[in-house]
Coordinates of C-alpha atoms in Angstrom, one line a residue:
M14 CA -14.6 40.8 -28.4
N15 CA -10.8 40.9 -28.6
G16 CA -9.2 37.8 -30.0
N17 CA -6.7 36.5 -27.5
M18 CA -6.8 36.4 -23.8
G19 CA -3.7 36.8 -21.7
R20 CA -2.6 34.3 -19.0
Q21 CA -3.6 36.6 -16.2
D22 CA -7.1 36.8 -17.6
R23 CA -7.3 33.1 -18.0
L24 CA -6.2 32.6 -14.3
A25 CA -9.0 35.1 -13.3
L26 CA -11.5 33.0 -15.3
M27 CA -10.2 29.8 -13.6
A28 CA -10.8 31.3 -10.2
S29 CA -14.4 32.2 -11.1
F30 CA -15.1 28.7 -12.5
C31 CA -13.7 27.0 -9.4
G32 CA -15.9 29.1 -7.2
A33 CA -18.7 26.7 -8.1
K34 CA -22.3 27.5 -7.0
T35 CA -24.1 24.8 -5.1
V36 CA -27.4 24.3 -3.3
S37 CA -26.0 21.5 -1.3
S38 CA -22.5 20.0 -0.6
Q39 CA -24.5 18.3 -0.3
L40 CA -38.9 10.0 -14.5
L41 CA -42.3 4.3 -19.1
Q42 CA -40.4 3.2 -21.8
T43 CA -42.9 3.2 -24.6
P44 CA -43.9 -0.2 -25.9
V45 CA -41.3 -1.6 -28.2
G46 CA -43.9 -2.6 -30.6
L47 CA -46.9 -4.8 -30.9
A48 CA -45.1 -7.2 -33.3
M49 CA -42.0 -8.8 -31.9
N50 CA -39.9 -11.3 -33.8
D51 CA -38.8 -14.6 -32.4
D52 CA -35.4 -13.3 -31.3
D53 CA -37.1 -10.5 -29.3
D54 CA -39.3 -13.1 -27.6
L55 CA -36.4 -15.3 -26.7
K56 CA -34.4 -12.3 -25.4
S57 CA -37.4 -11.1 -23.3
S58 CA -37.9 -14.5 -21.9
F59 CA -34.2 -14.8 -21.0
H60 CA -34.3 -11.4 -19.2
S61 CA -37.5 -12.3 -17.4
E62 CA -35.9 -15.5 -16.1
Q63 CA -32.9 -13.6 -14.9
L64 CA -35.1 -11.0 -13.1
H65 CA -37.0 -13.7 -11.2
A66 CA -34.0 -15.8 -10.2
N67 CA -33.3 -15.9 -6.5
V68 CA -36.3 -13.6 -5.8
A69 CA -39.0 -16.2 -5.4
S70 CA -40.2 -14.8 -2.1
V71 CA -39.6 -11.9 0.1
P72 CA -38.3 -12.9 3.6
D73 CA -40.5 -11.9 6.6
G74 CA -39.5 -8.6 8.1
L75 CA -37.4 -7.6 5.0
C76 CA -38.8 -4.1 4.8
W77 CA -38.1 -3.3 8.4
V78 CA -34.5 -4.6 8.1
S79 CA -34.0 -2.6 4.9
I80 CA -35.4 0.6 6.3
L81 CA -33.5 0.3 9.6
S82 CA -30.3 -0.5 7.6
C83 CA -30.8 2.6 5.4
L84 CA -31.5 4.8 8.5
L85 CA -28.4 3.6 10.3
L86 CA -26.3 4.2 7.2
A87 CA -27.7 7.8 6.8
C88 CA -27.1 8.5 10.5
S89 CA -23.5 7.2 10.2
Y90 CA -22.9 9.4 7.2
V91 CA -24.2 12.6 8.8
G92 CA -22.8 11.7 12.2
S93 CA -19.3 11.4 10.7
L94 CA -19.4 15.1 9.9
Y95 CA -19.7 16.0 13.6
V96 CA -17.1 13.8 15.2
W97 CA -14.7 16.8 15.0
K98 CA -15.2 19.5 17.6
S99 CA -14.6 22.9 16.1
E100 CA -15.8 26.5 16.5
L101 CA -15.1 27.2 12.8
P102 CA -17.8 27.3 10.1
R103 CA -18.4 24.5 7.7
D104 CA -16.7 26.3 4.8
H105 CA -13.4 26.7 6.6
P106 CA -10.6 24.6 4.9
A107 CA -9.6 23.0 8.2
V108 CA -13.2 21.8 8.8
I109 CA -13.6 20.6 5.2
K110 CA -10.3 18.5 5.4
R111 CA -11.4 16.9 8.7
R112 CA -14.8 16.1 7.3
F113 CA -13.2 14.6 4.2
T114 CA -11.4 12.1 6.4
S115 CA -14.5 10.9 8.4
V116 CA -16.9 10.9 5.5
L117 CA -14.5 9.0 3.2
I118 CA -14.1 6.3 6.0
V119 CA -17.9 5.9 6.4
S120 CA -18.3 5.8 2.6
A121 CA -15.6 3.2 2.2
L122 CA -17.3 1.1 4.9
S123 CA -20.8 1.5 3.4
P124 CA -20.7 -1.6 1.2
V125 CA -20.4 -3.6 4.5
F126 CA -23.9 -2.5 5.3
V127 CA -25.2 -4.0 2.0
W128 CA -23.2 -7.2 2.6
A129 CA -24.5 -7.5 6.2
W130 CA -28.1 -6.9 5.0
K131 CA -27.7 -9.5 2.2
D132 CA -26.3 -12.0 4.7
F133 CA -28.9 -11.3 7.4
T134 CA -31.9 -11.5 5.0
G135 CA -30.6 -14.5 3.1
I136 CA -31.1 -12.9 -0.3
Q137 CA -28.5 -14.2 -2.7
P138 CA -28.6 -12.2 -5.9
V139 CA -26.8 -13.4 -9.1
P140 CA -24.8 -10.1 -9.7
S141 CA -21.8 -9.4 -7.5
L142 CA -21.9 -6.9 -4.6
L143 CA -20.0 -4.4 -6.7
A144 CA -22.3 -4.8 -9.7
L145 CA -25.3 -4.3 -7.4
M146 CA -23.7 -1.0 -6.3
G147 CA -23.3 0.1 -9.9
I148 CA -19.6 -0.5 -10.2
R149 CA -19.2 -2.5 -13.4
L150 CA -17.7 -2.2 -16.9
E151 CA -20.7 -3.2 -19.1
G152 CA -22.3 -0.1 -20.6
L153 CA -19.8 2.2 -18.9
I154 CA -19.3 4.6 -21.8
P155 CA -23.1 5.3 -22.3
A156 CA -23.4 5.6 -18.5
I157 CA -20.8 8.3 -18.5
I158 CA -22.2 10.3 -21.4
L159 CA -26.0 10.0 -21.6
P160 CA -27.2 10.8 -18.1
L161 CA -25.0 13.9 -18.0
L162 CA -26.2 15.1 -21.4
L163 CA -29.8 14.5 -20.2
T164 CA -29.2 16.7 -17.1
M165 CA -27.6 19.4 -19.3
V166 CA -30.7 19.4 -21.4
L167 CA -32.8 20.1 -18.3
F168 CA -30.4 23.0 -17.5
L169 CA -30.5 24.3 -21.1
G170 CA -32.0 27.7 -19.9
P171 CA -29.4 28.4 -17.2
L172 CA -26.6 27.2 -19.6
I173 CA -27.7 29.6 -22.3
Q174 CA -27.9 32.4 -19.7
L175 CA -24.4 31.6 -18.4
A176 CA -23.1 31.7 -22.0
M177 CA -24.7 35.0 -22.7
D178 CA -23.3 36.6 -19.5
C179 CA -19.8 35.2 -20.0
P180 CA -17.3 37.9 -21.1
W181 CA -15.1 35.4 -22.8
G182 CA -15.6 33.5 -26.1
F183 CA -15.8 29.8 -26.7
I184 CA -12.1 29.5 -27.8
D185 CA -10.8 31.4 -24.8
G186 CA -13.0 29.2 -22.6
M187 CA -11.5 26.0 -24.1
K188 CA -8.0 27.4 -23.5
V189 CA -8.9 27.7 -19.8
V190 CA -10.3 24.2 -19.6
V191 CA -7.2 22.6 -21.1
D192 CA -4.8 24.7 -19.0
P193 CA -3.3 22.6 -16.2
C194 CA -3.3 25.7 -14.0
F195 CA -7.1 25.7 -14.1
W196 CA -7.3 22.2 -12.6
S197 CA -4.5 22.9 -10.2
L198 CA -6.3 25.9 -8.9
C199 CA -9.6 23.9 -8.6
L200 CA -8.0 21.0 -6.8
S201 CA -6.4 23.3 -4.3
D202 CA -9.8 24.8 -3.4
M203 CA -11.3 22.8 -0.6
R204 CA -14.8 24.0 -1.3
W205 CA -14.5 23.0 -5.0
L206 CA -13.3 19.6 -4.0
R207 CA -16.1 19.1 -1.6
N208 CA -18.9 20.3 -3.9
Q209 CA -17.7 18.8 -7.2
V210 CA -15.9 15.6 -6.1
V211 CA -16.2 14.4 -2.5
A212 CA -19.9 15.2 -1.9
P213 CA -21.2 13.8 -5.2
L214 CA -19.1 10.7 -5.0
T215 CA -19.8 9.8 -1.3
E216 CA -23.5 10.8 -1.3
E217 CA -24.3 8.8 -4.4
L218 CA -22.4 5.8 -3.1
V219 CA -24.1 5.9 0.3
F220 CA -27.6 7.1 -0.6
R221 CA -28.0 5.5 -4.0
A222 CA -25.6 2.6 -4.6
C223 CA -25.9 1.2 -1.1
M224 CA -29.5 2.0 -0.2
L225 CA -31.3 1.1 -3.4
P226 CA -30.2 -2.6 -3.4
M227 CA -31.6 -2.8 0.1
L228 CA -34.9 -1.1 -0.8
V229 CA -35.7 -2.6 -4.2
P230 CA -36.5 -6.2 -3.0
C231 CA -38.9 -4.8 -0.4
A232 CA -40.6 -1.9 -2.1
G233 CA -40.0 -2.6 -5.8
P234 CA -38.0 -0.2 -8.2
S235 CA -40.7 2.4 -8.6
T236 CA -41.4 2.9 -4.9
A237 CA -37.7 2.7 -4.0
I238 CA -37.0 5.7 -6.3
F239 CA -39.3 7.9 -4.2
T240 CA -38.4 6.3 -0.8
C241 CA -34.6 6.5 -1.1
P242 CA -34.5 10.3 -1.5
L243 CA -36.3 10.7 1.8
F244 CA -33.1 9.6 3.6
F245 CA -31.1 11.9 1.4
G246 CA -33.3 14.9 2.0
V247 CA -33.5 14.4 5.8
A248 CA -29.7 14.0 5.9
H249 CA -29.4 17.6 4.7
F250 CA -31.3 18.9 7.7
H251 CA -28.0 18.9 9.6
H252 CA -27.2 22.2 7.9
V253 CA -29.9 23.8 10.2
I254 CA -27.7 23.1 13.2
E255 CA -24.8 25.1 11.8
L256 CA -27.0 28.0 10.6
L257 CA -28.6 28.3 14.0
R258 CA -25.2 27.9 15.7
F259 CA -23.6 30.8 13.8
R260 CA -26.9 32.8 13.8
Q261 CA -26.9 33.0 10.0
G262 CA -30.5 34.3 9.7
T263 CA -33.7 34.2 11.7
V264 CA -35.0 31.0 13.1
S265 CA -38.1 31.0 10.8
G266 CA -35.9 31.9 7.8
I267 CA -33.5 29.1 8.5
F268 CA -36.3 26.5 8.8
L269 CA -37.9 27.7 5.6
S270 CA -34.6 27.4 3.9
A271 CA -34.2 23.8 5.3
V272 CA -37.7 22.8 4.1
F273 CA -36.9 24.1 0.6
Q274 CA -33.5 22.3 0.6
F275 CA -35.2 19.1 1.7
S276 CA -37.7 19.4 -1.1
Y277 CA -35.1 20.2 -3.7
T278 CA -32.7 17.4 -2.6
A279 CA -35.5 14.9 -2.4
V280 CA -36.6 15.6 -6.0
F281 CA -33.0 15.5 -7.1
G282 CA -32.4 12.3 -5.2
A283 CA -35.4 10.7 -6.9
Y284 CA -33.9 11.7 -10.3
T285 CA -30.5 10.2 -9.6
A286 CA -32.2 7.1 -8.1
F287 CA -34.1 6.7 -11.3
I288 CA -30.8 7.0 -13.3
F289 CA -29.1 4.4 -11.1
I290 CA -31.9 1.9 -11.5
R291 CA -32.3 2.4 -15.2
T292 CA -28.5 2.4 -16.0
G293 CA -27.2 0.1 -13.3
H294 CA -24.2 2.4 -12.9
L295 CA -22.9 4.7 -10.2
V296 CA -20.9 7.0 -12.4
G297 CA -24.0 8.6 -14.1
P298 CA -25.6 9.8 -10.8
V299 CA -22.1 11.1 -9.6
L300 CA -21.5 13.2 -12.7
C301 CA -25.1 14.6 -12.6
H302 CA -24.7 15.4 -8.9
S303 CA -21.4 17.2 -9.5
F304 CA -22.9 19.1 -12.5
C305 CA -26.0 20.2 -10.5
N306 CA -23.8 21.3 -7.6
Y307 CA -21.9 23.5 -9.9
M308 CA -25.0 25.0 -11.6
G309 CA -27.0 25.5 -8.4
F310 CA -30.7 26.0 -8.3
P311 CA -31.9 27.8 -11.5
A312 CA -31.9 31.6 -10.9
L313 CA -35.3 32.3 -12.4
S314 CA -35.5 35.8 -10.8
T315 CA -32.2 36.7 -12.6
A316 CA -33.6 35.3 -15.9
L317 CA -36.8 37.4 -15.5
D318 CA -34.7 40.6 -15.1
H319 CA -32.3 39.7 -18.0
P320 CA -32.2 42.0 -21.0
H321 CA -32.8 38.9 -23.2
R322 CA -35.3 37.3 -20.9
L323 CA -37.7 36.1 -23.7
T324 CA -34.8 34.2 -25.3
I325 CA -33.6 32.7 -22.0
L326 CA -37.1 31.8 -20.8
S327 CA -37.8 30.1 -24.1
F328 CA -34.7 27.9 -23.6
Y329 CA -35.8 27.2 -20.0
V330 CA -39.1 25.9 -21.3
L331 CA -37.5 24.0 -24.2
G332 CA -35.0 22.4 -21.8
V333 CA -37.8 21.1 -19.6
V334 CA -39.9 19.8 -22.5
L335 CA -36.9 18.0 -24.1
F336 CA -35.9 16.6 -20.8
F337 CA -39.3 14.8 -20.3
L338 CA -39.3 13.7 -23.9
L339 CA -35.8 12.2 -23.6
I340 CA -35.7 10.9 -20.1
F341 CA -36.8 7.3 -20.9
P342 CA -35.1 7.0 -24.3
M343 CA -31.7 8.2 -23.0
T344 CA -31.8 5.9 -19.9
D345 CA -33.1 2.9 -21.8
P346 CA -31.4 -0.1 -20.1
L347 CA -30.6 -1.6 -23.5
F348 CA -27.7 0.9 -23.7
Y349 CA -26.3 -0.3 -20.3
G350 CA -26.9 -4.1 -20.4
L351 CA -30.1 -5.9 -19.6
P352 CA -31.1 -6.5 -16.9
T353 CA -29.5 -3.9 -14.8
P354 CA -28.1 -5.6 -11.6
V355 CA -30.4 -3.9 -9.0
C356 CA -33.4 -5.0 -11.1
T357 CA -32.6 -8.6 -10.6
L358 CA -33.5 -8.1 -6.9
T359 CA -37.2 -7.9 -7.5
S360 CA -39.8 -10.2 -9.0
T361 CA -41.9 -7.2 -10.1
P362 CA -39.5 -5.0 -12.1
G363 CA -42.1 -3.1 -14.0
S364 CA -41.5 -0.6 -16.8
I365 CA -38.7 1.1 -14.8
C366 CA -36.3 -1.9 -15.4
S367 CA -37.2 -2.5 -19.0

């Protein structure tokens, strides 16, 4: 490959990077040891007392209140996308800008749902409302780095494939990343802003940071991890409306696509819910969401047809194996501050919170 890349070539690369792929704009700890010293016993006892504080009993009807609150919050989020009447498709810049306004308003008001739920149920947790929603300083640096690295490990195969197909070298790629024009071009692209910034931030705030504190006291952390994504997956069914409206495919094809998207987003939602509960931070799920939106669903068919398919498929398998080996060690709550705030809302934290 030629050594240096001209500015015109770098701008072309910027444009290709900003055209991010997305599926949607839209998990134990092994025993620490049989022999614990006295300090470990005291620490474990202290954490246990914190976990059980203010969660002596579950108020009657808590689950119904929690589920209805989450349902109302999900409907508010999706409904905010349709307050604007327009004949333009969802990817039109004017439509994206209007939806930014309404969805940011709903997201800014979403903590009110948690506050109202807390006030109505009488649950008085020790952590502040912001801490329950994953907005805190303790363990922030590990929360920024480790969950994203873990997700990149899962996408090891697609990343290797992307590197093999990239016509530019590592040095030229770094020049693009540090070039202010790259970020200027990306920030001026409404679809890039939606897929990489606004959608990850608002969806994780609403569907993880606000819903999980309401579901954990009722269902427990483990069940909440698999309950919360159902609201997230169903919320993505609204894409069917626009696909049918603009006749972008057959009816059966559209609904099959919607079922696949529901399944994919539900699994992804369970993963980010797991990260949120284990780390007690919002930033990790947001960064993982943005990264997955950029990568899109792994293109296995392309990998099978690739000239170096054996190498790429080997990295696919290696990435999945490493992911399951590292998922608990890299999300160990010890890195992020024990106990994580949302885990103080349940009297049965289980292995997910420790």
